[in-house]
JSON list of C-alpha atoms in Angstrom, two decimals:
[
{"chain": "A", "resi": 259, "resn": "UNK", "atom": "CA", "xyz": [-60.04, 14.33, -8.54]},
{"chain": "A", "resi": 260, "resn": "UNK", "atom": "CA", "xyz": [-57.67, 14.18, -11.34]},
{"chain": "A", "resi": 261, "resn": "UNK", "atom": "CA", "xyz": [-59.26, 13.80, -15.29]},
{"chain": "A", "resi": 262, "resn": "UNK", "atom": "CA", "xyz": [-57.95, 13.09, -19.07]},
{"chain": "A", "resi": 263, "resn": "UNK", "atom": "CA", "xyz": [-59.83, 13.58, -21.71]},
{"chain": "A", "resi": 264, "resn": "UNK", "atom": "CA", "xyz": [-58.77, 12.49, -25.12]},
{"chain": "A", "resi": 265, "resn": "UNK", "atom": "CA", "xyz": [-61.78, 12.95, -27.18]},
{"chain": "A", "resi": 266, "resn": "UNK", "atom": "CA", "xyz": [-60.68, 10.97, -30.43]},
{"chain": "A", "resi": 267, "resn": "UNK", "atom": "CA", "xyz": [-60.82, 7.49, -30.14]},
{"chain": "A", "resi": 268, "resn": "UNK", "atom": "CA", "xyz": [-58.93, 6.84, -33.47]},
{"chain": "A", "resi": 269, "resn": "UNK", "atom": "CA", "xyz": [-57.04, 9.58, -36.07]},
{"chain": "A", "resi": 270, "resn": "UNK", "atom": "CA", "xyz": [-55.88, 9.22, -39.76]},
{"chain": "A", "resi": 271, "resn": "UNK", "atom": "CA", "xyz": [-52.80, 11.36, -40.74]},
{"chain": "A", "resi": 272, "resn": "UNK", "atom": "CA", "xyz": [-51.64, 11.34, -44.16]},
{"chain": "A", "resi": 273, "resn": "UNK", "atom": "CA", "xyz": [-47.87, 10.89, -44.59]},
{"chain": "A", "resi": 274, "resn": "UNK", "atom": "CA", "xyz": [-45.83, 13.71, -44.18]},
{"chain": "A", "resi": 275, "resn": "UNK", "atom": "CA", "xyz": [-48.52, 16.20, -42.83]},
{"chain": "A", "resi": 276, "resn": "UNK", "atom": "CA", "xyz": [-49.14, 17.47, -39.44]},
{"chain": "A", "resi": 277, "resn": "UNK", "atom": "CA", "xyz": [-51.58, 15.80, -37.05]},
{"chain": "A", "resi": 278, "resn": "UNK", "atom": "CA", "xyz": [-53.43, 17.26, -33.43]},
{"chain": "A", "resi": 279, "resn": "UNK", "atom": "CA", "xyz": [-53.87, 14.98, -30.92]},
{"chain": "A", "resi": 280, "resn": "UNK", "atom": "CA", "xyz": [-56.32, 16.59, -28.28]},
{"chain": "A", "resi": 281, "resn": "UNK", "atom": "CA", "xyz": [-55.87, 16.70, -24.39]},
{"chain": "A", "resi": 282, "resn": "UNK", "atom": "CA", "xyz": [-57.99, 18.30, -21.68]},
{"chain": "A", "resi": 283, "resn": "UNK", "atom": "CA", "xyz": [-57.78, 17.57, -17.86]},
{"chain": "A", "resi": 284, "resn": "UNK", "atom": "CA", "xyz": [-58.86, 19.14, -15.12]},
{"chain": "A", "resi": 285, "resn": "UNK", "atom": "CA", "xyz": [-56.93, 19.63, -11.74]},
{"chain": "A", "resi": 286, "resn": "UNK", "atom": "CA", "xyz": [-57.83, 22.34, -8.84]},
{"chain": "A", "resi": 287, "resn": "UNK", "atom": "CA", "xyz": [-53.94, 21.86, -7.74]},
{"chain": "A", "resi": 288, "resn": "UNK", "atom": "CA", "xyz": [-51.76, 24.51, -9.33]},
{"chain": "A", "resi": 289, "resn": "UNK", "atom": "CA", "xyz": [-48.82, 22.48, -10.16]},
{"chain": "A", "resi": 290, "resn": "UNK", "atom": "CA", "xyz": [-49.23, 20.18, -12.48]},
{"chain": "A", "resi": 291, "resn": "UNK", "atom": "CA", "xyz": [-47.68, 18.76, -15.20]},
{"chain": "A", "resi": 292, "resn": "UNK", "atom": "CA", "xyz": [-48.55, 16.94, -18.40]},
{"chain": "A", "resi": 293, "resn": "UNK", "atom": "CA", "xyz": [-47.14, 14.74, -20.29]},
{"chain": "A", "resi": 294, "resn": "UNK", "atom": "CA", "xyz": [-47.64, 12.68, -23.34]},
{"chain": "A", "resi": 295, "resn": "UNK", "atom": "CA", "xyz": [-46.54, 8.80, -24.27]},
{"chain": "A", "resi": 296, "resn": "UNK", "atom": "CA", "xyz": [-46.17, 6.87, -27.24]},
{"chain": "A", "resi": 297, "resn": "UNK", "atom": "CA", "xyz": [-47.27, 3.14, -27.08]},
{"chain": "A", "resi": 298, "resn": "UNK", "atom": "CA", "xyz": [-46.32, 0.86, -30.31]},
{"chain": "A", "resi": 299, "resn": "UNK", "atom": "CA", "xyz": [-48.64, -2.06, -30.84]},
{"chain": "A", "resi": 300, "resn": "UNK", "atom": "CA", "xyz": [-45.14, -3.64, -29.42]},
{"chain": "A", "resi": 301, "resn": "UNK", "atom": "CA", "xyz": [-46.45, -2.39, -26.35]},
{"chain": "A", "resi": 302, "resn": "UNK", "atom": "CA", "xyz": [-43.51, -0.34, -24.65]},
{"chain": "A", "resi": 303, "resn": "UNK", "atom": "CA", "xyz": [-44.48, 3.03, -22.88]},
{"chain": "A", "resi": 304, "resn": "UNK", "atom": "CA", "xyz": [-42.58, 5.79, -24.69]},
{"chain": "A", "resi": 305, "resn": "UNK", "atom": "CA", "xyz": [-42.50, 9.21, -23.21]},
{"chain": "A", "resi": 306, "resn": "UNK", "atom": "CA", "xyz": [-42.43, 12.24, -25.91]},
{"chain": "A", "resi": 307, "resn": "UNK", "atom": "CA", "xyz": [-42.91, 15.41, -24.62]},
{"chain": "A", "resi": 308, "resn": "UNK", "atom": "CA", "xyz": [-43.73, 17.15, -21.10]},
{"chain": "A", "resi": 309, "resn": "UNK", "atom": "CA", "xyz": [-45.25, 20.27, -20.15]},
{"chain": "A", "resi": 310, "resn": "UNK", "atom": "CA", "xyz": [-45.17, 22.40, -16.81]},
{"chain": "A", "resi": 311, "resn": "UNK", "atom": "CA", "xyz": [-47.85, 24.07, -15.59]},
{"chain": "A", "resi": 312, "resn": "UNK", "atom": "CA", "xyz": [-45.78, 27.09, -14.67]},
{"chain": "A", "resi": 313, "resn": "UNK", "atom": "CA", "xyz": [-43.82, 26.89, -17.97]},
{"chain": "A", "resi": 314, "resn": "UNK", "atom": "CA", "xyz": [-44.50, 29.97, -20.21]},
{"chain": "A", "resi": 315, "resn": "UNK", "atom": "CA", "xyz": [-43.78, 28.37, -23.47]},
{"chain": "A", "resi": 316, "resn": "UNK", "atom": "CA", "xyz": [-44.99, 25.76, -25.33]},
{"chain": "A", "resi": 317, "resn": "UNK", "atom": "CA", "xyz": [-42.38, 22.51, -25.02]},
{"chain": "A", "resi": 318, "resn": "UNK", "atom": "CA", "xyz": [-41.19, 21.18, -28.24]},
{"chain": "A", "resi": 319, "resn": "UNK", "atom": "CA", "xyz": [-39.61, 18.00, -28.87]},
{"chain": "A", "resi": 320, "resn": "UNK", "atom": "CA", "xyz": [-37.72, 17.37, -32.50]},
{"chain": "A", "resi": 321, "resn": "UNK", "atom": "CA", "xyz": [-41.36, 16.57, -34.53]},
{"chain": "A", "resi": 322, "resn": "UNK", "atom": "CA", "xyz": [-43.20, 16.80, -31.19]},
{"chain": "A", "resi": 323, "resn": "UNK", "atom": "CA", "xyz": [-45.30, 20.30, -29.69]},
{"chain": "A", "resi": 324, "resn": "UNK", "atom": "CA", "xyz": [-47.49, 20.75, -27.35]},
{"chain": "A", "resi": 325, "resn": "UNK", "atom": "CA", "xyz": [-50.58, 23.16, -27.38]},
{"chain": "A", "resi": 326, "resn": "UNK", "atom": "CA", "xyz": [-50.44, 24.65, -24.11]},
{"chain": "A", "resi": 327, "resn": "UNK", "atom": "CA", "xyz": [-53.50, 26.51, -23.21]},
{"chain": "A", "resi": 328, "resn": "UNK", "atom": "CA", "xyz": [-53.53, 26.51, -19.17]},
{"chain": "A", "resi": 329, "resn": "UNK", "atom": "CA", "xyz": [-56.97, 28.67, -18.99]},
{"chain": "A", "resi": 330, "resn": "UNK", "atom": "CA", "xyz": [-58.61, 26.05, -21.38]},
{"chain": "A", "resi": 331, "resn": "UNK", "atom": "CA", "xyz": [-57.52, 23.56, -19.95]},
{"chain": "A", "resi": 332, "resn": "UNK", "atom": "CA", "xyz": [-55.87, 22.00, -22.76]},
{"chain": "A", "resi": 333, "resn": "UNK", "atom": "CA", "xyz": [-52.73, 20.28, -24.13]},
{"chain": "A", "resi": 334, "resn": "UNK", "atom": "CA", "xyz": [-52.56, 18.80, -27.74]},
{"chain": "A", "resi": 335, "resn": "UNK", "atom": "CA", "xyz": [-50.08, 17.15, -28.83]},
{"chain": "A", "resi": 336, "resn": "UNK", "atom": "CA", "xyz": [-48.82, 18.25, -32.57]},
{"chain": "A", "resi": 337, "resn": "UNK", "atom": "CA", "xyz": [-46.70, 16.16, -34.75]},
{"chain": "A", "resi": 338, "resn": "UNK", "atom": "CA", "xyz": [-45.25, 17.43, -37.98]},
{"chain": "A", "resi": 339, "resn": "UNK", "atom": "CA", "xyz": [-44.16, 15.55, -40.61]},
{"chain": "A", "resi": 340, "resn": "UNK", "atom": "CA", "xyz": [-45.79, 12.35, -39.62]},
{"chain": "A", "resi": 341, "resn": "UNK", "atom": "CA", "xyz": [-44.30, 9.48, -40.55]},
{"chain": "A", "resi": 342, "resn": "UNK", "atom": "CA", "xyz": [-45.08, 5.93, -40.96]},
{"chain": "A", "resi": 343, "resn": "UNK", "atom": "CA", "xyz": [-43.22, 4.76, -37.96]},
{"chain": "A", "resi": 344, "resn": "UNK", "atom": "CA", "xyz": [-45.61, 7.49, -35.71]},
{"chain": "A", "resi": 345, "resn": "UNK", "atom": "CA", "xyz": [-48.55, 4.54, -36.17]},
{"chain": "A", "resi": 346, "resn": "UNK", "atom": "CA", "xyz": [-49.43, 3.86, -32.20]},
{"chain": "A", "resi": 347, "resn": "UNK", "atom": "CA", "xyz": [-51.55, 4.74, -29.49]},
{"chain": "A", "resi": 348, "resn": "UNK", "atom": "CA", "xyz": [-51.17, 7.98, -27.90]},
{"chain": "A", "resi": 349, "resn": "UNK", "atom": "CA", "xyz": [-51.64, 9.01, -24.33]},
{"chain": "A", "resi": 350, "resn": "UNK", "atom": "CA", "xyz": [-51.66, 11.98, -22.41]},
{"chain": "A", "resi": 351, "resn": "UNK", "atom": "CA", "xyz": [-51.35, 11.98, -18.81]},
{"chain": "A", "resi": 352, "resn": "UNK", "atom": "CA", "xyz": [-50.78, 14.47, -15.83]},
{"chain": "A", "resi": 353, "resn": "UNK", "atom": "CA", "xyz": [-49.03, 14.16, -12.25]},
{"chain": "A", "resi": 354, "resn": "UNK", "atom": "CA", "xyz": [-50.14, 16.50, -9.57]},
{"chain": "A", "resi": 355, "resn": "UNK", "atom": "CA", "xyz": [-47.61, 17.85, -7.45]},
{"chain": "A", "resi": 356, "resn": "UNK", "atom": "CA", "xyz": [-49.17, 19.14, -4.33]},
{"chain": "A", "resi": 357, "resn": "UNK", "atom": "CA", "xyz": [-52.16, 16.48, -4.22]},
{"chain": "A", "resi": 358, "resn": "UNK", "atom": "CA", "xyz": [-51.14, 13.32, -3.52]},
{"chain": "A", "resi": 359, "resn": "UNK", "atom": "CA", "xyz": [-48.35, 13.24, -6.93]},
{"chain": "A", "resi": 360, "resn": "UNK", "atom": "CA", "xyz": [-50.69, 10.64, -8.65]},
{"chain": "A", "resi": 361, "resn": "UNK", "atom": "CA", "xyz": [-50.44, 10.09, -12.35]},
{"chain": "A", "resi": 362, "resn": "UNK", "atom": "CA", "xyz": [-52.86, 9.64, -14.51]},
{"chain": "A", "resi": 363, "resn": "UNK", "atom": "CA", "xyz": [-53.60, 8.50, -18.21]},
{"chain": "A", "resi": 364, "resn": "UNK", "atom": "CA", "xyz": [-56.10, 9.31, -21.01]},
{"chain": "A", "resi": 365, "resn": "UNK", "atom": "CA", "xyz": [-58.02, 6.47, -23.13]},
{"chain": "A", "resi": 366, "resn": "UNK", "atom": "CA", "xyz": [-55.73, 7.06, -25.50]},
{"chain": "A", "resi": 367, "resn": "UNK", "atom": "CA", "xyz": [-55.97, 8.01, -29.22]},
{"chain": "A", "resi": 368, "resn": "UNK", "atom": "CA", "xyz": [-55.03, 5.35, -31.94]},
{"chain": "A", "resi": 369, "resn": "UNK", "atom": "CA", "xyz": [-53.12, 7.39, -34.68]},
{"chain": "A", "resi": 370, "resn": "UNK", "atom": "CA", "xyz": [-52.55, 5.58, -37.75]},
{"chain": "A", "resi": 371, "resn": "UNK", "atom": "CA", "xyz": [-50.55, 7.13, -40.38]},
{"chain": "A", "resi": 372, "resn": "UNK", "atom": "CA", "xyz": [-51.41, 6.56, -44.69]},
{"chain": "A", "resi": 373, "resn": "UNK", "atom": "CA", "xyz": [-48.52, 6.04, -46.52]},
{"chain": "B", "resi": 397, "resn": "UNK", "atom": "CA", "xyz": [-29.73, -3.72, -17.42]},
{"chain": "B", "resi": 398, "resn": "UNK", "atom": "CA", "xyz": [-30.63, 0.09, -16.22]},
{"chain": "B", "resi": 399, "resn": "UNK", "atom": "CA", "xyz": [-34.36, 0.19, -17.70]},
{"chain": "B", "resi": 400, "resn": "UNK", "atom": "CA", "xyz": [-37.78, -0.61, -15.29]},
{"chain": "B", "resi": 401, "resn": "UNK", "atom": "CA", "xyz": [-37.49, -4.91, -15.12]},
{"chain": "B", "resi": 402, "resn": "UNK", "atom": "CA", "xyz": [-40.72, -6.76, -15.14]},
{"chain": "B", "resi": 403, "resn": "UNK", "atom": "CA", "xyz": [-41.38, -10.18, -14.30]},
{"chain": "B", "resi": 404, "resn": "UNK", "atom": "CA", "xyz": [-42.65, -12.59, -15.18]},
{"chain": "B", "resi": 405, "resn": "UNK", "atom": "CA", "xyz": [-43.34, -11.28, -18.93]},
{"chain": "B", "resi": 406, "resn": "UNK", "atom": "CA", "xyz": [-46.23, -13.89, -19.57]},
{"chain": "B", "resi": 407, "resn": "UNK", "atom": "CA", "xyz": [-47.92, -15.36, -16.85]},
{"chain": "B", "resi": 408, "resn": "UNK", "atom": "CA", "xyz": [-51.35, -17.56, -17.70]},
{"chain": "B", "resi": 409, "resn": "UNK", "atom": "CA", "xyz": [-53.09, -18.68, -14.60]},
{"chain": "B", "resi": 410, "resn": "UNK", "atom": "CA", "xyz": [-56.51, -20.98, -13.51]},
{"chain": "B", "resi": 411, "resn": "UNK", "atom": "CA", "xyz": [-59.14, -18.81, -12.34]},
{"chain": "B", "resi": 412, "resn": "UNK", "atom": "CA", "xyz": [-58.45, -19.23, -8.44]},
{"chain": "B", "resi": 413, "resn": "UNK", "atom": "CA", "xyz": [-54.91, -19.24, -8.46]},
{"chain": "B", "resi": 414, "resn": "UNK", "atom": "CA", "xyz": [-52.73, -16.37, -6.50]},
{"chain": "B", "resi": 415, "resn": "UNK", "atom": "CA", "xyz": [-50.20, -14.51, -9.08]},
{"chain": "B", "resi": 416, "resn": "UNK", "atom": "CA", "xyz": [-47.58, -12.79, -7.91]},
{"chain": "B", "resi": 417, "resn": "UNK", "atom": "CA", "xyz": [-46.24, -10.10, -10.80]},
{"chain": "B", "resi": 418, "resn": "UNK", "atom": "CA", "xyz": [-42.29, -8.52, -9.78]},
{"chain": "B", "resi": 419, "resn": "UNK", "atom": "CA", "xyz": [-41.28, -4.95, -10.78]},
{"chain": "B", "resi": 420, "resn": "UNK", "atom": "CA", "xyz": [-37.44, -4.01, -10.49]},
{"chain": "B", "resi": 421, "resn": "UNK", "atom": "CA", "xyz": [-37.45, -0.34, -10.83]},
{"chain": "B", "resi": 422, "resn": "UNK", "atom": "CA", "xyz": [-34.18, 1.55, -12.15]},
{"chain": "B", "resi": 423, "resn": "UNK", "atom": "CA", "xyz": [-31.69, 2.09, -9.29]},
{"chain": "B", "resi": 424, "resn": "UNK", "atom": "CA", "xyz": [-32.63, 5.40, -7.11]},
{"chain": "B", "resi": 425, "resn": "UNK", "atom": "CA", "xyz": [-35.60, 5.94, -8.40]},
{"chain": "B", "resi": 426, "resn": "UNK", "atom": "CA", "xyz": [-38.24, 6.61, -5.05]},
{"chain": "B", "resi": 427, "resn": "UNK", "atom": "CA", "xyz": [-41.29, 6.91, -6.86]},
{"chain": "B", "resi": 428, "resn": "UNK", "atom": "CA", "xyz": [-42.98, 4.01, -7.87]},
{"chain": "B", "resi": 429, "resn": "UNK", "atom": "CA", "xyz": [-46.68, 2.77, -9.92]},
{"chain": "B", "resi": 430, "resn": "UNK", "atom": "CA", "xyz": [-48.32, 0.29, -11.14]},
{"chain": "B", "resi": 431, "resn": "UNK", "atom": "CA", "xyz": [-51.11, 0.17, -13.87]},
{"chain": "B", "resi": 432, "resn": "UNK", "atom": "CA", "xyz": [-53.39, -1.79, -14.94]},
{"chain": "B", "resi": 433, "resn": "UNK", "atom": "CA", "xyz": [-54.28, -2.07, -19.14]},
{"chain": "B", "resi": 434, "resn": "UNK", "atom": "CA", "xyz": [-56.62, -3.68, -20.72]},
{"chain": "B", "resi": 435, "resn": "UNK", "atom": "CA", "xyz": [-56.75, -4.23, -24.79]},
{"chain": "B", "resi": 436, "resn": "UNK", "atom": "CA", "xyz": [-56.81, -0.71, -26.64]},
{"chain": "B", "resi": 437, "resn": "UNK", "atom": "CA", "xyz": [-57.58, 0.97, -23.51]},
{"chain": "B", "resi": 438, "resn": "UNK", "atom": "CA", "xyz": [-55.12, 3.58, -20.89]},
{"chain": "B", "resi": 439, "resn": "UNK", "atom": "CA", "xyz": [-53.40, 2.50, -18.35]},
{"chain": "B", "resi": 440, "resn": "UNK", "atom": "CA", "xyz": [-55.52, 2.48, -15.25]},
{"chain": "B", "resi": 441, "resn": "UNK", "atom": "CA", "xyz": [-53.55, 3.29, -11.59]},
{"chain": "B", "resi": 442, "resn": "UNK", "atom": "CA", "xyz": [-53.50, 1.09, -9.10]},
{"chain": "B", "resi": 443, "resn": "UNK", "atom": "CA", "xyz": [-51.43, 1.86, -6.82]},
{"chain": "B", "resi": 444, "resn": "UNK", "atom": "CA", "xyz": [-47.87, 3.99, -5.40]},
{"chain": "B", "resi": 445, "resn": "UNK", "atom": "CA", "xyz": [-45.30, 3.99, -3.83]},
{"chain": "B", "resi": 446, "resn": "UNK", "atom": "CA", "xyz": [-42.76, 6.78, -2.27]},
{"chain": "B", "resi": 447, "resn": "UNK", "atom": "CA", "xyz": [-39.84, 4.82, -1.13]},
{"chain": "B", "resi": 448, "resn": "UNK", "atom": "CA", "xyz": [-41.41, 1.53, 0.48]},
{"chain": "B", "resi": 449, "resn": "UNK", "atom": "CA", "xyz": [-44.41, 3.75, 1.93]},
{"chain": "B", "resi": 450, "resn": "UNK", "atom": "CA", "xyz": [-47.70, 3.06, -0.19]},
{"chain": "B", "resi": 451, "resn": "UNK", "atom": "CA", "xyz": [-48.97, 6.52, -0.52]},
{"chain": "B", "resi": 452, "resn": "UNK", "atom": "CA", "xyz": [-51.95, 5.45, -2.89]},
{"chain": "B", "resi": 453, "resn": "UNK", "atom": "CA", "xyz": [-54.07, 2.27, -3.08]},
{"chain": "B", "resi": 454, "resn": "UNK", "atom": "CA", "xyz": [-56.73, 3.72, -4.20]},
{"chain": "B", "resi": 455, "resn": "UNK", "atom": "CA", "xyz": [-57.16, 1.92, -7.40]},
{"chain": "B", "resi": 456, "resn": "UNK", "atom": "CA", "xyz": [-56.59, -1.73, -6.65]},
{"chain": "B", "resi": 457, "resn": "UNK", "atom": "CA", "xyz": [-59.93, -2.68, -7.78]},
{"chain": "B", "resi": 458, "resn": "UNK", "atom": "CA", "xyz": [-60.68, -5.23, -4.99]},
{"chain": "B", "resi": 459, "resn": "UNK", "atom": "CA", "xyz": [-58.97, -6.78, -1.26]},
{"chain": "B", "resi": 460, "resn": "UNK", "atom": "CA", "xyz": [-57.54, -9.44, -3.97]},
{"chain": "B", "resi": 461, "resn": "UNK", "atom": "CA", "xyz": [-55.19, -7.50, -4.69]},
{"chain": "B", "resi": 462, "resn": "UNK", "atom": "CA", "xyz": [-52.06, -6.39, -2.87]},
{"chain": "B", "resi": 463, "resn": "UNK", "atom": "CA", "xyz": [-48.85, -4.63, -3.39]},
{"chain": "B", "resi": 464, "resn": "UNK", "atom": "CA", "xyz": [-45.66, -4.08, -1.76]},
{"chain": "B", "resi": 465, "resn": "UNK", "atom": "CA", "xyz": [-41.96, -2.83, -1.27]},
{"chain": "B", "resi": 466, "resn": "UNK", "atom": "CA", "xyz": [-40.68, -3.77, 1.96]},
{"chain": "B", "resi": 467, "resn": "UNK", "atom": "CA", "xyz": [-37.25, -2.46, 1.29]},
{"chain": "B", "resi": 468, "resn": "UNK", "atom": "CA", "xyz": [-38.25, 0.44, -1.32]},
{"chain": "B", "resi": 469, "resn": "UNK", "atom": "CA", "xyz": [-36.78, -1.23, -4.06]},
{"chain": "B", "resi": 470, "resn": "UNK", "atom": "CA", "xyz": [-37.94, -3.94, -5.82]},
{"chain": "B", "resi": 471, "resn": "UNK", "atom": "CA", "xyz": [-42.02, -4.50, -5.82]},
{"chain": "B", "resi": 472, "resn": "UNK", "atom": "CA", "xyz": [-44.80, -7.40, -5.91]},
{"chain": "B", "resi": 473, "resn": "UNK", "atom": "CA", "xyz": [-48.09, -6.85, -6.84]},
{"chain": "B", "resi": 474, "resn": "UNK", "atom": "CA", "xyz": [-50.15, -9.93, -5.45]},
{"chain": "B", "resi": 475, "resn": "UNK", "atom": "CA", "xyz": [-53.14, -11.11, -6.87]},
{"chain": "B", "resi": 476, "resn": "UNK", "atom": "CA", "xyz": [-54.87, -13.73, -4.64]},
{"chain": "B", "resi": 477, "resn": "UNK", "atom": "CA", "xyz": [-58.09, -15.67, -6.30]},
{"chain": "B", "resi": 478, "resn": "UNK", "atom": "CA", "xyz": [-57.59, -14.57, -10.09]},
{"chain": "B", "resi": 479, "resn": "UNK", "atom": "CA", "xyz": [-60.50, -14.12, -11.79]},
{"chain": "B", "resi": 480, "resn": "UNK", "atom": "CA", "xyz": [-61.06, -13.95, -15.58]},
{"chain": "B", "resi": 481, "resn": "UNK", "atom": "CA", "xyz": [-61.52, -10.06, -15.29]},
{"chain": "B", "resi": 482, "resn": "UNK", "atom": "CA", "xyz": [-57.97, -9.94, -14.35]},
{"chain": "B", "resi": 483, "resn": "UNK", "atom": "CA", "xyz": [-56.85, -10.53, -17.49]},
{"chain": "B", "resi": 484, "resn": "UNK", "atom": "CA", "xyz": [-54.45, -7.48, -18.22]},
{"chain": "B", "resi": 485, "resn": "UNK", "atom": "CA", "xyz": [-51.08, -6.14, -18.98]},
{"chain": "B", "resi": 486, "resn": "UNK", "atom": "CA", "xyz": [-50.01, -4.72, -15.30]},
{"chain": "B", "resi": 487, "resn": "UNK", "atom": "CA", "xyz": [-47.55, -2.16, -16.01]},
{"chain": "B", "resi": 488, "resn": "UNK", "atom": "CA", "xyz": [-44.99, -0.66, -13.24]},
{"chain": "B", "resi": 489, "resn": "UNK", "atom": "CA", "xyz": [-42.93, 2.58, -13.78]},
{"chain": "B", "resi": 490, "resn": "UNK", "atom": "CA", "xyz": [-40.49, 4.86, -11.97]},
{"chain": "B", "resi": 491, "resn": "UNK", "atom": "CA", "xyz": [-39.46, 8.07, -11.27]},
{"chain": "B", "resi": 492, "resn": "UNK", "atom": "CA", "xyz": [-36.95, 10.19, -10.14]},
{"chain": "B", "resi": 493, "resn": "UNK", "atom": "CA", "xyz": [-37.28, 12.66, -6.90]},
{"chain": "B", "resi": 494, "resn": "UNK", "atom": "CA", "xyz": [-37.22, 15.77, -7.94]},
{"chain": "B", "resi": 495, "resn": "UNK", "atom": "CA", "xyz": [-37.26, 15.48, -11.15]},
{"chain": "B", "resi": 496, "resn": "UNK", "atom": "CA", "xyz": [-40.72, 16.56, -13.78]},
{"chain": "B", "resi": 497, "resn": "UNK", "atom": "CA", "xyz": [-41.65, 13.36, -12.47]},
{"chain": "B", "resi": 498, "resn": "UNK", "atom": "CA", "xyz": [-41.03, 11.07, -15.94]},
{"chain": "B", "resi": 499, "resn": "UNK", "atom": "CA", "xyz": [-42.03, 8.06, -15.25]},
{"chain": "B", "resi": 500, "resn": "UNK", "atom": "CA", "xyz": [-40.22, 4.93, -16.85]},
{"chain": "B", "resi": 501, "resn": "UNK", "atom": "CA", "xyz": [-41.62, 1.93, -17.77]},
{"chain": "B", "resi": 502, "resn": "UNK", "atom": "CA", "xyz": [-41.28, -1.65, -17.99]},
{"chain": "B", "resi": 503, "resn": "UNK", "atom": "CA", "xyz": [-42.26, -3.79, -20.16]},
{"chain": "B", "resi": 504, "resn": "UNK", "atom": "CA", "xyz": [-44.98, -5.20, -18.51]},
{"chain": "B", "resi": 505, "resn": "UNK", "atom": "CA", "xyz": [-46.84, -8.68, -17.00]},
{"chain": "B", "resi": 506, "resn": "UNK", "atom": "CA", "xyz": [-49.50, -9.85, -19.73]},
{"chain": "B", "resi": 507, "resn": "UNK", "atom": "CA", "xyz": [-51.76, -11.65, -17.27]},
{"chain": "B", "resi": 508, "resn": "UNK", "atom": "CA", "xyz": [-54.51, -14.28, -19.10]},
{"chain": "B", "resi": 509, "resn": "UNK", "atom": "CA", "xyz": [-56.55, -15.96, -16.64]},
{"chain": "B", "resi": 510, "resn": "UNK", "atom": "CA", "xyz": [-58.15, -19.41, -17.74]}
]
């Protein structure tokens, strides 16, 4: 069965610096990948960033990175530069491929940005 | 327009009353969810579709529930006997074949139920 993990409820980011947004999931089907979505308190789903399991580097996305580390499991989300406007909830989510091609979301993190 | 359409955006309802929420996907896509999300909390799957075969039902949370897409276009999630813990935003998104599998979504139903 497929699992997110997003271990921090709610983050603080002070304008202009960096922020880490964690991700782990855990899949026994080797390809995978894993994504990450924006959601405004306006509510739209907006999709930042993606990640294959088979890619060898890191995707990167403007502002947006993600921490790729496939034998940990893992895939953080890194925004530079925050900025006001990056106030939302943040999910990370994964589609299997072979097993069934569900999709699943994380709880969610709640990033809120100090001008 | 050429986004994910959801209707209707609002929908309030008596406990006991049968909703019926509409999902328009964007044209060619053959993938298609829907999600349930409660306040502050991740979308929760409910159910897929491949085409207008259901592949996955396995999170409609009881037989009250009910989805389709006879022609494997345009879908209806069904909600028969609403109940007060129905109260949700039901979200539906799409994807491409053979593509990273993105999915796109609407704008979603907010569901309250009285």
């Amino acid at each position: 069965a497929q699992k997110i993990t997003q271990t921090q409820p709610g983050m603080f980011v002070q304008e202009k610096e960096a922020v880490t947004l964690d991700c782990t999931y855990d899949t026994s089907d080797p390809s995978y990948g894993l994504f990450w979505y924006k959601q405004p308190s306006s509510g739209e789903m907006i999709f930042l960033i993606y990640q294959g399991s088979y890619d060898q580097q890191n995707a990167t996305e403007g502002r947006y990175s993600l921490n790729f580390q496939k034998a940990r499991k893992s895939a953080n989300l890194v925004i530079s530069a925050s900025q006001l406007g990056d106030s939302a909830m943040y999910f990370c989510a994964m589609r299997e491929y072979n097993y069934g091609q569900n999709f699943v979301f994380g709880p969610g993190t709640r990033l809120s940005v100090l001008p | 327009g050429a986004g994910v359409s959801q209707s209707p955006r609002y929908k309030v309802a008596k406990r006991g009353q049968d909703v019926a929420l509409r999902c328009d996907p964007i044209s060619g896509h053959v993938s298609l969810f829907w999600y349930q999300q409660a306040l502050g909390q991740g979308p929760e799957f409910l159910t897929y579709f491949q085409n207008e075969a259901q592949l996955d039902k396995s999170g409609l949370p009881s037989d009250r529930f009910f989805a389709e897409r006879p022609e494997g276009s345009v879908s209806t999630l069904k909600i028969q006997r609403t109940q007060q813990e129905d109260s949700a935003v039901y979200l539906c998104a799409s994807s491409r074949q053979g593509s990273t599998g993105e999915l796109f979504f609407g704008e979603g139903s907010r569901l309250t139920v009285l």
